mmCIF file of C-alpha atoms and ligand atoms in Angstrom:
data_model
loop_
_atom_site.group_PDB
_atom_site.id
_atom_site.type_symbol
_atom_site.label_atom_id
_atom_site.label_comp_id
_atom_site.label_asym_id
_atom_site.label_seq_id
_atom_site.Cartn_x
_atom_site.Cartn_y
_atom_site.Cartn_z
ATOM 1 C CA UNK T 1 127.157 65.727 81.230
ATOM 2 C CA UNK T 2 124.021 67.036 79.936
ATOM 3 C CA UNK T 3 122.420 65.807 83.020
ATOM 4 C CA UNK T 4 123.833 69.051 84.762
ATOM 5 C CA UNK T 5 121.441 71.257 82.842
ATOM 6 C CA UNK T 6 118.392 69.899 83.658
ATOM 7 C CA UNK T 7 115.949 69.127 86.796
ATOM 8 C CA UNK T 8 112.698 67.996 87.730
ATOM 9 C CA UNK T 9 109.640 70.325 86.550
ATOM 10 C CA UNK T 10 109.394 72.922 89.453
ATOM 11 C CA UNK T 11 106.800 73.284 91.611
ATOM 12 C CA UNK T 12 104.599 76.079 92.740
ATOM 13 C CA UNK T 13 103.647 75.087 96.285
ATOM 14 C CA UNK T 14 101.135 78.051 96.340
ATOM 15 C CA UNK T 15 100.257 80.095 93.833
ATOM 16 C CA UNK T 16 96.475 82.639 92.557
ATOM 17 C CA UNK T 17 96.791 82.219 89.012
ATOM 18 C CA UNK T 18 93.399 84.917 88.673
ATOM 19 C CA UNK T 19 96.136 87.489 89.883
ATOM 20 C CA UNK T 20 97.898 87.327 86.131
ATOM 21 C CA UNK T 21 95.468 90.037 85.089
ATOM 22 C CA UNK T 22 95.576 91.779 87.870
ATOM 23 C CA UNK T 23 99.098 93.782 86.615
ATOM 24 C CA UNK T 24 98.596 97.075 85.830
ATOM 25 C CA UNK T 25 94.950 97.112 87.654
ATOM 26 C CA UNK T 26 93.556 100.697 88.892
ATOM 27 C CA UNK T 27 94.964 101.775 92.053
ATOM 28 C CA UNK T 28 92.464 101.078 94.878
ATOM 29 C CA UNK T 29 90.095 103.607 95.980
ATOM 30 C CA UNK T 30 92.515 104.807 98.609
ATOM 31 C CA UNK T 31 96.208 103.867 99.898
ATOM 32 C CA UNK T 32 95.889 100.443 101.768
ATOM 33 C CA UNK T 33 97.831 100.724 105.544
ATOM 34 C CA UNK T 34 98.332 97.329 106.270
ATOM 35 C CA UNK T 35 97.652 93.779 105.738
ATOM 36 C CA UNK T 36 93.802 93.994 105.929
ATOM 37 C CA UNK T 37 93.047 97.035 104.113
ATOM 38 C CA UNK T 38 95.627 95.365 100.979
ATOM 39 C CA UNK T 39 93.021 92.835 101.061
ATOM 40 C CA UNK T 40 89.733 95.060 101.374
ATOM 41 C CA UNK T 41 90.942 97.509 98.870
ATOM 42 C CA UNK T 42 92.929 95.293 96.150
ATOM 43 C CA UNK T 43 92.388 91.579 96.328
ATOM 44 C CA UNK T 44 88.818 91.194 97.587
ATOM 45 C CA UNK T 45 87.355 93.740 95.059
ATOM 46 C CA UNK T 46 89.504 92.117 92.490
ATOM 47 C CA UNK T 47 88.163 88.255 92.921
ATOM 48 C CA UNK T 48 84.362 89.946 93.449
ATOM 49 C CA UNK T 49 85.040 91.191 89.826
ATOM 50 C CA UNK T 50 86.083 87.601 88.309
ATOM 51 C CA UNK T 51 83.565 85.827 85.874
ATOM 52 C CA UNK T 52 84.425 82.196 84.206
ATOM 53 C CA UNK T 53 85.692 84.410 80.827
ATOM 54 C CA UNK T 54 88.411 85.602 83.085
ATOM 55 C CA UNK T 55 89.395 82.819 84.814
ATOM 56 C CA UNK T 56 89.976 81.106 82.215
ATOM 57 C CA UNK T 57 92.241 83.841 80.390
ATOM 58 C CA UNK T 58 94.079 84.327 84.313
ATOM 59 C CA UNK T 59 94.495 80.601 84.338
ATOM 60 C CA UNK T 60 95.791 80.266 80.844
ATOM 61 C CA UNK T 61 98.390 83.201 80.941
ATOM 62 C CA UNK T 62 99.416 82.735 84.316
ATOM 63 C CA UNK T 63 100.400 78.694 83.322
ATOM 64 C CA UNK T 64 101.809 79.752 80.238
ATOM 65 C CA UNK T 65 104.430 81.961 82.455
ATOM 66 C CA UNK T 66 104.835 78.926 84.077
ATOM 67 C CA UNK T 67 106.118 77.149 81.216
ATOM 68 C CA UNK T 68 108.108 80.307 80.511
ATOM 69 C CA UNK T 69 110.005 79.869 84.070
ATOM 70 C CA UNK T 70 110.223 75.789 84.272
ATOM 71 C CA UNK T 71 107.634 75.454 86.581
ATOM 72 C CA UNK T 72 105.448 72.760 85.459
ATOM 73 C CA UNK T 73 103.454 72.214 88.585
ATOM 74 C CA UNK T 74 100.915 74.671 90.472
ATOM 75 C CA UNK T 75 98.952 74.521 93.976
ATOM 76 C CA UNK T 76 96.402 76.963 93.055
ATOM 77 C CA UNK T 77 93.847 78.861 95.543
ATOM 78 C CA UNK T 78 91.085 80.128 93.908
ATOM 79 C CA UNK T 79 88.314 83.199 94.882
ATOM 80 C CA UNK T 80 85.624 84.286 92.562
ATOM 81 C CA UNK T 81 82.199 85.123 94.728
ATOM 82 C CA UNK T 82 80.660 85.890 91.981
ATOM 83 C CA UNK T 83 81.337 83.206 89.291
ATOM 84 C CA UNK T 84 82.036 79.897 92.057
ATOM 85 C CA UNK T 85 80.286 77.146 90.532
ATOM 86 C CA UNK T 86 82.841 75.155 87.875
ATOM 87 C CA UNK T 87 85.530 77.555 88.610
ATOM 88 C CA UNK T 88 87.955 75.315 89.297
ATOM 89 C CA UNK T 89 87.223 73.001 86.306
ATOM 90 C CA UNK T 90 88.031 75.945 84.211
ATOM 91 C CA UNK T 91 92.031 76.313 85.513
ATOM 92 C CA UNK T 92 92.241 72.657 85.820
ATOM 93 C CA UNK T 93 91.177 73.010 82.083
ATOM 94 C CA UNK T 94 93.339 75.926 80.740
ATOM 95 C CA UNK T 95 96.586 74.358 82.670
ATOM 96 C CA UNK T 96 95.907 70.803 81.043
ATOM 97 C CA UNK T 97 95.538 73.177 77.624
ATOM 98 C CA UNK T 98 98.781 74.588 78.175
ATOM 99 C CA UNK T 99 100.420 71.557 79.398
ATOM 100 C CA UNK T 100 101.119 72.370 83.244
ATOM 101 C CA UNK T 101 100.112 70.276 86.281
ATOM 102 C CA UNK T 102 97.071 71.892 88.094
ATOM 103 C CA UNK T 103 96.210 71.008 92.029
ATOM 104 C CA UNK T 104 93.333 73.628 92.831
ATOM 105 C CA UNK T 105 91.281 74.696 95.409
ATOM 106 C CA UNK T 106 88.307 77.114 96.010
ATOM 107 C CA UNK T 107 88.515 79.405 99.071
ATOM 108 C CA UNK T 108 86.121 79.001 101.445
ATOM 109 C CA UNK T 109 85.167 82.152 103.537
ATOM 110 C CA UNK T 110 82.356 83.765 105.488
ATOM 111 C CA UNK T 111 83.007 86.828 104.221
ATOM 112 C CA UNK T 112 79.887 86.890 101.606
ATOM 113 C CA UNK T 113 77.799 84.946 104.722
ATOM 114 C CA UNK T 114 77.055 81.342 105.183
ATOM 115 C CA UNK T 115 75.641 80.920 101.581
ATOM 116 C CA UNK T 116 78.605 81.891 100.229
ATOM 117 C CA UNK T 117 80.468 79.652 102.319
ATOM 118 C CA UNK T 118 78.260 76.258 101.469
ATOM 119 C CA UNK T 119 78.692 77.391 97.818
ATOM 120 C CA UNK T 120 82.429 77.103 97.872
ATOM 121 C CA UNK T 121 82.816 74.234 99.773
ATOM 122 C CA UNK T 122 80.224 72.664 97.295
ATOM 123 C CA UNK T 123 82.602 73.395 94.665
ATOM 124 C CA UNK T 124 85.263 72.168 96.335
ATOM 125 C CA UNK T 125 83.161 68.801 96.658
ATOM 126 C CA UNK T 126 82.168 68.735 92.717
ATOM 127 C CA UNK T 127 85.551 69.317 91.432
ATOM 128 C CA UNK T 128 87.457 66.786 93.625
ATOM 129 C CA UNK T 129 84.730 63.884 93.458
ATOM 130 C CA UNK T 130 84.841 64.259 89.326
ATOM 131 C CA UNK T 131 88.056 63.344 90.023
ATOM 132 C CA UNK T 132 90.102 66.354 89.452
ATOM 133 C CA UNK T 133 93.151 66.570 91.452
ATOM 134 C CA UNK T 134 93.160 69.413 94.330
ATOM 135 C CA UNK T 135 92.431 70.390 98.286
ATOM 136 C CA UNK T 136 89.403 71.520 99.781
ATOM 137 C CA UNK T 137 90.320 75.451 100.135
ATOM 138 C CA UNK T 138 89.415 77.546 102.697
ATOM 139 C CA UNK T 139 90.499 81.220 102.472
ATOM 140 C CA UNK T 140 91.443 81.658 106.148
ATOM 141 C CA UNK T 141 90.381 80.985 109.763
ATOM 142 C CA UNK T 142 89.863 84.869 110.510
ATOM 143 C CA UNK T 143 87.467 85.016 107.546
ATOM 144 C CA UNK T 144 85.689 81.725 109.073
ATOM 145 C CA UNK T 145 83.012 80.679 111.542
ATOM 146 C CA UNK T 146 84.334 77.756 113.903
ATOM 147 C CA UNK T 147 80.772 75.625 112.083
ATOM 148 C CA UNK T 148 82.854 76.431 108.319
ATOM 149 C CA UNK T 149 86.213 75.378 109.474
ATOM 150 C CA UNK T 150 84.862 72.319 110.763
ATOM 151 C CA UNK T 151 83.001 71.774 107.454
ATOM 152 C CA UNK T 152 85.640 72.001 105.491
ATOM 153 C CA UNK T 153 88.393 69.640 107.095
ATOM 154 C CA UNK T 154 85.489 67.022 107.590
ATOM 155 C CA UNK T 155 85.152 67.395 103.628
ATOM 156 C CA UNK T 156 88.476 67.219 103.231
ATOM 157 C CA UNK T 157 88.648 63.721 105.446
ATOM 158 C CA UNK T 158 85.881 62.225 103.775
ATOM 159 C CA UNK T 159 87.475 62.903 100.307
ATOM 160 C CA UNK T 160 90.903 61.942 101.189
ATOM 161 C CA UNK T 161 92.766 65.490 100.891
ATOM 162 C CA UNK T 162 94.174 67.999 102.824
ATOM 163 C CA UNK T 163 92.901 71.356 102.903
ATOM 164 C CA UNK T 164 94.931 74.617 101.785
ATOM 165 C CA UNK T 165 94.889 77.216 103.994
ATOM 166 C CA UNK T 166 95.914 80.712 104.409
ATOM 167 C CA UNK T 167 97.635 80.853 108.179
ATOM 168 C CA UNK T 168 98.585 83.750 110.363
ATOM 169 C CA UNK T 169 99.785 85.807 107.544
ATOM 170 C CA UNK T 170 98.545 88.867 109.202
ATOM 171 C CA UNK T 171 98.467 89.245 112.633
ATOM 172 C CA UNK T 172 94.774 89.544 112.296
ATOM 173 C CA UNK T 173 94.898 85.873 111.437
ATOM 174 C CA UNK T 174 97.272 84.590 114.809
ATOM 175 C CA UNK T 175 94.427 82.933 116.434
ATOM 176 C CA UNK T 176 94.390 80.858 113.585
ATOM 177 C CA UNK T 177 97.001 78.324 115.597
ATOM 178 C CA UNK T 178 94.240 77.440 118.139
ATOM 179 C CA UNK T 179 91.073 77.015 116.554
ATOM 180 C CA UNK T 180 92.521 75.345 113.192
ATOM 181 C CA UNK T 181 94.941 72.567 116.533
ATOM 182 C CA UNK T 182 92.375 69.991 116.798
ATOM 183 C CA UNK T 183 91.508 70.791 113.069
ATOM 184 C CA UNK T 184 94.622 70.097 111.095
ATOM 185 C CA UNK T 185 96.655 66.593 109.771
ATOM 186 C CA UNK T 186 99.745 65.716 108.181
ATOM 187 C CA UNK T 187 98.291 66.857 104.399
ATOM 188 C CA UNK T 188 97.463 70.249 104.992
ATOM 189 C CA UNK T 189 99.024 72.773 103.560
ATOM 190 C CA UNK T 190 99.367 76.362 105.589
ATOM 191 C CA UNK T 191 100.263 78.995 103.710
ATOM 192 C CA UNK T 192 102.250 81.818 105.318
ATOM 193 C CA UNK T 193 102.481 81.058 109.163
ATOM 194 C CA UNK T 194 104.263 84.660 109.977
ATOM 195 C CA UNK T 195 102.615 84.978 113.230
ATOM 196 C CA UNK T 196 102.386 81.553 114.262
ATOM 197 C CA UNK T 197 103.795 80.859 117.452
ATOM 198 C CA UNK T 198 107.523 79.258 117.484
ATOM 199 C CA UNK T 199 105.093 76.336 119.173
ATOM 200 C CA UNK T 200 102.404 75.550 117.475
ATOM 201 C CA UNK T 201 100.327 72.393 117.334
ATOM 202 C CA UNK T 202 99.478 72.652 113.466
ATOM 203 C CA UNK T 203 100.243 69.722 111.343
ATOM 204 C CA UNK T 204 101.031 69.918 107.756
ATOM 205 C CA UNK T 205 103.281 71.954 105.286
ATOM 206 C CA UNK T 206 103.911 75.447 105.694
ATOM 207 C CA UNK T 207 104.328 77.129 102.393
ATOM 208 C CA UNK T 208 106.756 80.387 102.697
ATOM 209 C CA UNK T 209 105.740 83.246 100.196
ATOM 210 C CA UNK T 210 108.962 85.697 100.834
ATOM 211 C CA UNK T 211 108.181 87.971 98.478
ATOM 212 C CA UNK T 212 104.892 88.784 98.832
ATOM 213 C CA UNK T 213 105.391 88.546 102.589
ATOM 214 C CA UNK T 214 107.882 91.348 101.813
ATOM 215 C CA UNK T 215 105.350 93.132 99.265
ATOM 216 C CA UNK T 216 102.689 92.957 102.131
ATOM 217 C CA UNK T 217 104.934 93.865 105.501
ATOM 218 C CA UNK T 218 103.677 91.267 107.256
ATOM 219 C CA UNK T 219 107.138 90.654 108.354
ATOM 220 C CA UNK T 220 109.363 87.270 107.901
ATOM 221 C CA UNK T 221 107.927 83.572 108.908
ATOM 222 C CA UNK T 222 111.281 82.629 109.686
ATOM 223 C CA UNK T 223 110.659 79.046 108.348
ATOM 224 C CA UNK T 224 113.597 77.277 109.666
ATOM 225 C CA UNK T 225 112.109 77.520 113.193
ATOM 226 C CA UNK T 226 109.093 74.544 111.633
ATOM 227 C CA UNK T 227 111.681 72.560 111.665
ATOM 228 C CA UNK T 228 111.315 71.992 115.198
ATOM 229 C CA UNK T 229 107.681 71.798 114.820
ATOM 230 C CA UNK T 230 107.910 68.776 112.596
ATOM 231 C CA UNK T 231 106.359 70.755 109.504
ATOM 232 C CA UNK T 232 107.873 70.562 106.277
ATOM 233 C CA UNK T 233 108.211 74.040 104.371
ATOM 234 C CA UNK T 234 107.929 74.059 100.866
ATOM 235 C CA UNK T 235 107.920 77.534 98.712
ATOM 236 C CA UNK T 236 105.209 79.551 96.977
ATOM 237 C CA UNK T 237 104.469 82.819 95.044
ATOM 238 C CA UNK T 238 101.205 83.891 96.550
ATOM 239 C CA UNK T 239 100.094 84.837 92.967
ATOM 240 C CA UNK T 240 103.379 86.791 92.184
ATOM 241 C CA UNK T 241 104.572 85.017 89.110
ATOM 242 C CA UNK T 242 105.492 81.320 88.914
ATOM 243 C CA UNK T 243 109.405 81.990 88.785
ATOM 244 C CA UNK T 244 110.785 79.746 91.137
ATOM 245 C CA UNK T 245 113.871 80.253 91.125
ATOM 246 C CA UNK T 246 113.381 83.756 91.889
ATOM 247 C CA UNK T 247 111.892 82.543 94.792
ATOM 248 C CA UNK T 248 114.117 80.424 96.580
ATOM 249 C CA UNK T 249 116.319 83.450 95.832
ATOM 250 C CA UNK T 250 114.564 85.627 97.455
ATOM 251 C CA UNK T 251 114.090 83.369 100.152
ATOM 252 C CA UNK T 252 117.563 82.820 100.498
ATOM 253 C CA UNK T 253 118.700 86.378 101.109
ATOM 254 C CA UNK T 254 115.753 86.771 103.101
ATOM 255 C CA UNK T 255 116.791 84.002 105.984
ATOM 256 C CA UNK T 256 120.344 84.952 105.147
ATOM 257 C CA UNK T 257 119.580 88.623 106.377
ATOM 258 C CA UNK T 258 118.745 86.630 110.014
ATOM 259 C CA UNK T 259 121.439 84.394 109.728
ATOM 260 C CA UNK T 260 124.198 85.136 107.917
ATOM 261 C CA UNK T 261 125.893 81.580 108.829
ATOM 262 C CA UNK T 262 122.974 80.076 106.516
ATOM 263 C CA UNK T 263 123.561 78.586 103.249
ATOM 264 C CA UNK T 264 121.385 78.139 100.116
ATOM 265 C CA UNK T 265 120.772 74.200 100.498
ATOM 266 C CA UNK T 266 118.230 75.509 103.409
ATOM 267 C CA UNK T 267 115.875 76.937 100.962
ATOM 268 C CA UNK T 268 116.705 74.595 98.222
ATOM 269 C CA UNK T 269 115.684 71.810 100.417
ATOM 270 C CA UNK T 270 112.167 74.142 101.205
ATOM 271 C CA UNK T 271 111.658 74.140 97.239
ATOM 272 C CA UNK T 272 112.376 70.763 96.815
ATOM 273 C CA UNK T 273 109.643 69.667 99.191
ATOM 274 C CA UNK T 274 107.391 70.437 96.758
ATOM 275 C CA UNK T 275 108.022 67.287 95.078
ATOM 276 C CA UNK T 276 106.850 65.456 97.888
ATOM 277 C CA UNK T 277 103.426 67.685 97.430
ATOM 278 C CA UNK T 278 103.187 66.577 93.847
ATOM 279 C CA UNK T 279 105.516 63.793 93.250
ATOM 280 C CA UNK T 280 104.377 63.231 89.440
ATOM 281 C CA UNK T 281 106.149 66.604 88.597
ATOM 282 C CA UNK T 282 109.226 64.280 89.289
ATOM 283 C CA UNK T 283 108.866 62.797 86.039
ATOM 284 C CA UNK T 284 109.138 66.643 84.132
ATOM 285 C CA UNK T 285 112.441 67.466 82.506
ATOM 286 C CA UNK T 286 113.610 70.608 82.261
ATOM 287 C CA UNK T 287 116.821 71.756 80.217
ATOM 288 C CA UNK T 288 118.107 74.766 81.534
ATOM 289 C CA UNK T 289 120.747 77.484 79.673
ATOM 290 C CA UNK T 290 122.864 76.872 82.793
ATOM 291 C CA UNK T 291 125.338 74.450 83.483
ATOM 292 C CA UNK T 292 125.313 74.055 87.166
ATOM 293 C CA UNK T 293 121.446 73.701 88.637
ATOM 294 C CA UNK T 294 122.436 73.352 92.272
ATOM 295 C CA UNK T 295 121.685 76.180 94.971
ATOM 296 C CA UNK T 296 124.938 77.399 95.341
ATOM 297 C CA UNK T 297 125.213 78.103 91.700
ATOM 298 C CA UNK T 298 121.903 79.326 91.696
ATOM 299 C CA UNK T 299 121.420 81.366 94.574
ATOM 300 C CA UNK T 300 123.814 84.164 93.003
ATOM 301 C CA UNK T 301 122.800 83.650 89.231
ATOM 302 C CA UNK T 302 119.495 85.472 88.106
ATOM 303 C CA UNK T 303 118.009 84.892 84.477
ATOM 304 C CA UNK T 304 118.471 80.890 84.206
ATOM 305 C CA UNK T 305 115.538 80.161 81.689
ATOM 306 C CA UNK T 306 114.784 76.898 80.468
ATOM 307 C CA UNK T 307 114.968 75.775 76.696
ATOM 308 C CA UNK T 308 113.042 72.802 77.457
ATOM 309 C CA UNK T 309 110.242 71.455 78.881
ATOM 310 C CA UNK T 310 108.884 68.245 79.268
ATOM 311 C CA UNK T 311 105.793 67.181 80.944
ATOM 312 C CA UNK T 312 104.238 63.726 81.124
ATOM 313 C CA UNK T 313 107.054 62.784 78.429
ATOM 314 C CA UNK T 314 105.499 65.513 76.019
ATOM 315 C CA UNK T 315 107.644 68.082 74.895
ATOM 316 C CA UNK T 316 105.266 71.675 75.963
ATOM 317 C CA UNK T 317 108.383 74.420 75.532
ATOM 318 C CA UNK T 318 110.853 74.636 72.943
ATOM 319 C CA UNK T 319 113.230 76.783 72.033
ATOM 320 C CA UNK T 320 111.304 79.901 73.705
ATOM 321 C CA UNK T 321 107.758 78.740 73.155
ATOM 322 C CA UNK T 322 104.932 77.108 73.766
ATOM 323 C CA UNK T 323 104.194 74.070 71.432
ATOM 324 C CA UNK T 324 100.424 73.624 72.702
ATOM 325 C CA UNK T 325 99.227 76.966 72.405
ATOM 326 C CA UNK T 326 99.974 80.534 70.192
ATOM 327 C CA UNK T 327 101.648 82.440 72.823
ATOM 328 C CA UNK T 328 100.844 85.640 70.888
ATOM 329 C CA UNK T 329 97.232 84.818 71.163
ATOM 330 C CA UNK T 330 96.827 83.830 74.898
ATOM 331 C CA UNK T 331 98.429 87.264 75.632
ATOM 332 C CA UNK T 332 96.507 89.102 73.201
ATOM 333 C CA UNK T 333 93.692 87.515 75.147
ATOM 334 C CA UNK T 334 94.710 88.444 77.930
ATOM 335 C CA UNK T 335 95.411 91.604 77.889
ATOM 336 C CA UNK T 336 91.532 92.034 76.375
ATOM 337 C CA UNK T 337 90.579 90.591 79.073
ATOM 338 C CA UNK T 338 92.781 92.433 81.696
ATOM 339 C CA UNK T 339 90.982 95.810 79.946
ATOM 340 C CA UNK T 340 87.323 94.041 80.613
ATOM 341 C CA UNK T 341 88.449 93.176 84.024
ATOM 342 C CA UNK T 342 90.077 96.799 84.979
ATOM 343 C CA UNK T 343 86.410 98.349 83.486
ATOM 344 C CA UNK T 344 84.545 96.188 86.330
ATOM 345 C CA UNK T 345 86.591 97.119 89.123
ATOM 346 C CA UNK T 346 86.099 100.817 88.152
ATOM 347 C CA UNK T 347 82.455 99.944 88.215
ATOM 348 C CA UNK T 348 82.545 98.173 91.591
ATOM 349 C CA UNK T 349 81.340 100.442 94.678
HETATM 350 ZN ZN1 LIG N 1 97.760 83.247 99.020
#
């Protein structure tokens, strides 16, 4: 009986944990119009203001609302130009702290010129051959030279991984399909795919970020069409919480608006692939306050919170709280932080 309460830890098939601080951040300089400019004006000046002190706060409130949410399990992709080297080791370090399953990965872009670019796919390298569990990142191919792109899936070969990619979000990015075709295998993971081509050539998962997607107007990936593609979809929250149920939600009404003969096992299925991305969050047990955890129960039933959480066979939540850490204390933290954070942006050009 009891078994109808509870699941598997969830997972966040792609998530930016240094975006916890980021609420409540000074508006940009001016009002973004469009995909681009939300990423000139907000999210690159916010990762150009990131040092290791506020990673690590980012990392460790942003997997404590993981907790929070039953989501035991996060694909991170990381940015920080300024602070790269042994970035990733410090969220690997504040999830294991907290008690949530970490895969990262460090963007790799052109953006701040070929130095920049060797730096992140050097940390990349370091983090994954100490043995930490990740992808090699790359930020995304409209951000990359063709010599970067290459770099970075031969890495990724050598080291056994996929690489985690941002693809077509914008239309900017829609070339992406051709120059990443000869590129990609089976264990990539592409995050967005809006303005991918209904055929494509790209192998690997396509993560589907509805509500940022929404929060962006980039329009809808329409991720039932990758069936036909042979890529499996799995969900994410681009950096917008770790709430996952929230998500297939929100991805529910979203394909439902398209197709109103759809039903919720669609994107329950899409959620549920992210157990094959991190099959050890199989083994997390959740205990729910809600007696029927199956999509058509949930689809229509915001607010189900866990009272439980198990990871690895250790209890990490009860009964509203963190066992590992003083919850009071990581957000006290972090809101310090957030304030130190806000005070370099203002300072920023
Ligand atoms: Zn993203």
């Amino acid at each position: 009986m009891a078994s109808a309460y509870t699941t598997p830890g969830l997972v966040c098939s792609h998530h930016h944990l240094y975006s916890a601080l980021a609420r409540g951040m000074p508006a940009p300089p001016r009002t973004p119009h469009g995909f681009l400019e939300i990423l000139e004006l907000v999210w690159w000046r916010l990762d150009r203001a990131l040092d290791l002190d506020l990673i690590h706060w980012s990392a460790m409130l942003g997997a404590l609302e993981c907790l929070e949410v039953g989501c035991t399990a996060v694909i991170d992709h990381h940015e920080s130009p300024q602070a790269i080297e042994g970035s990733l080791s410090v969220i690997a370090d504040a999830c294991a702290e907290v008690g949530v399953r970490a895969s990262c990965a460090y963007g790799v872009t052109d953006r701040h010129g070929a130095e920049g670019a060797r730096r992140g796919l050097a940390e990349n390298e370091r983090f994954l051959r100490a043995g930490g569990d990740g992808y090699v990142g790359v930020h995304a191919a409209f951000t990359c030279t063709d010599e970067t792109l290459e770099a970075a899936a031969g890495l990724a070969a050598d080291l056994g991984v996929g690489v985690h990619i941002h693809v077509a979000e914008g239309e900017a990015d829609a070339p992406a399909a051709e120059r990443l075709a000869d590129l990609s295998r089976p264990d990539w993971l592409l995050i967005h795919g809006v303005h991918l081509p209904d055929q494509h050539a790209l192998q690997g998962t396509l993560v589907h970020n509805p509500r940022s997607n929404m929060n962006n107007a980039v329009g809808y990936a329409r991720p039932a069409r990758f069936e036909a593609t042979g890529n499996p979809v799995a969900l994410g929250t681009d950096g917008i919480g770790s709430d996952m149920l929230d998500e297939f939600r929100i991805a529910y009404v979203r394909l439902r608006e398209s197709d109103v003969t759809a039903g919720p096992e669609t994107p329950w299925q899409w959620l549920s692939t992210g157990w094959d991305l991190m099959p050890e969050a199989r083994n997390d047990h959740v205990t729910w306050n809600y007696a029927a955890m199956e999509p058509w129960h949930l689809a229509f039933s915001p607010g189900v919170r866990p009272e439980r959480v198990e990871v690895a066979g250790e209890e990490v939540w009860a009964d509203g709280r963190s066992t590992r850490v003083d919850a009071a204390e990581v957000r006290a933290k972090a809101a310090e932080a957030a304030q130190r954070l806000f005070r370099r942006l203002d300072d920023l050009d």
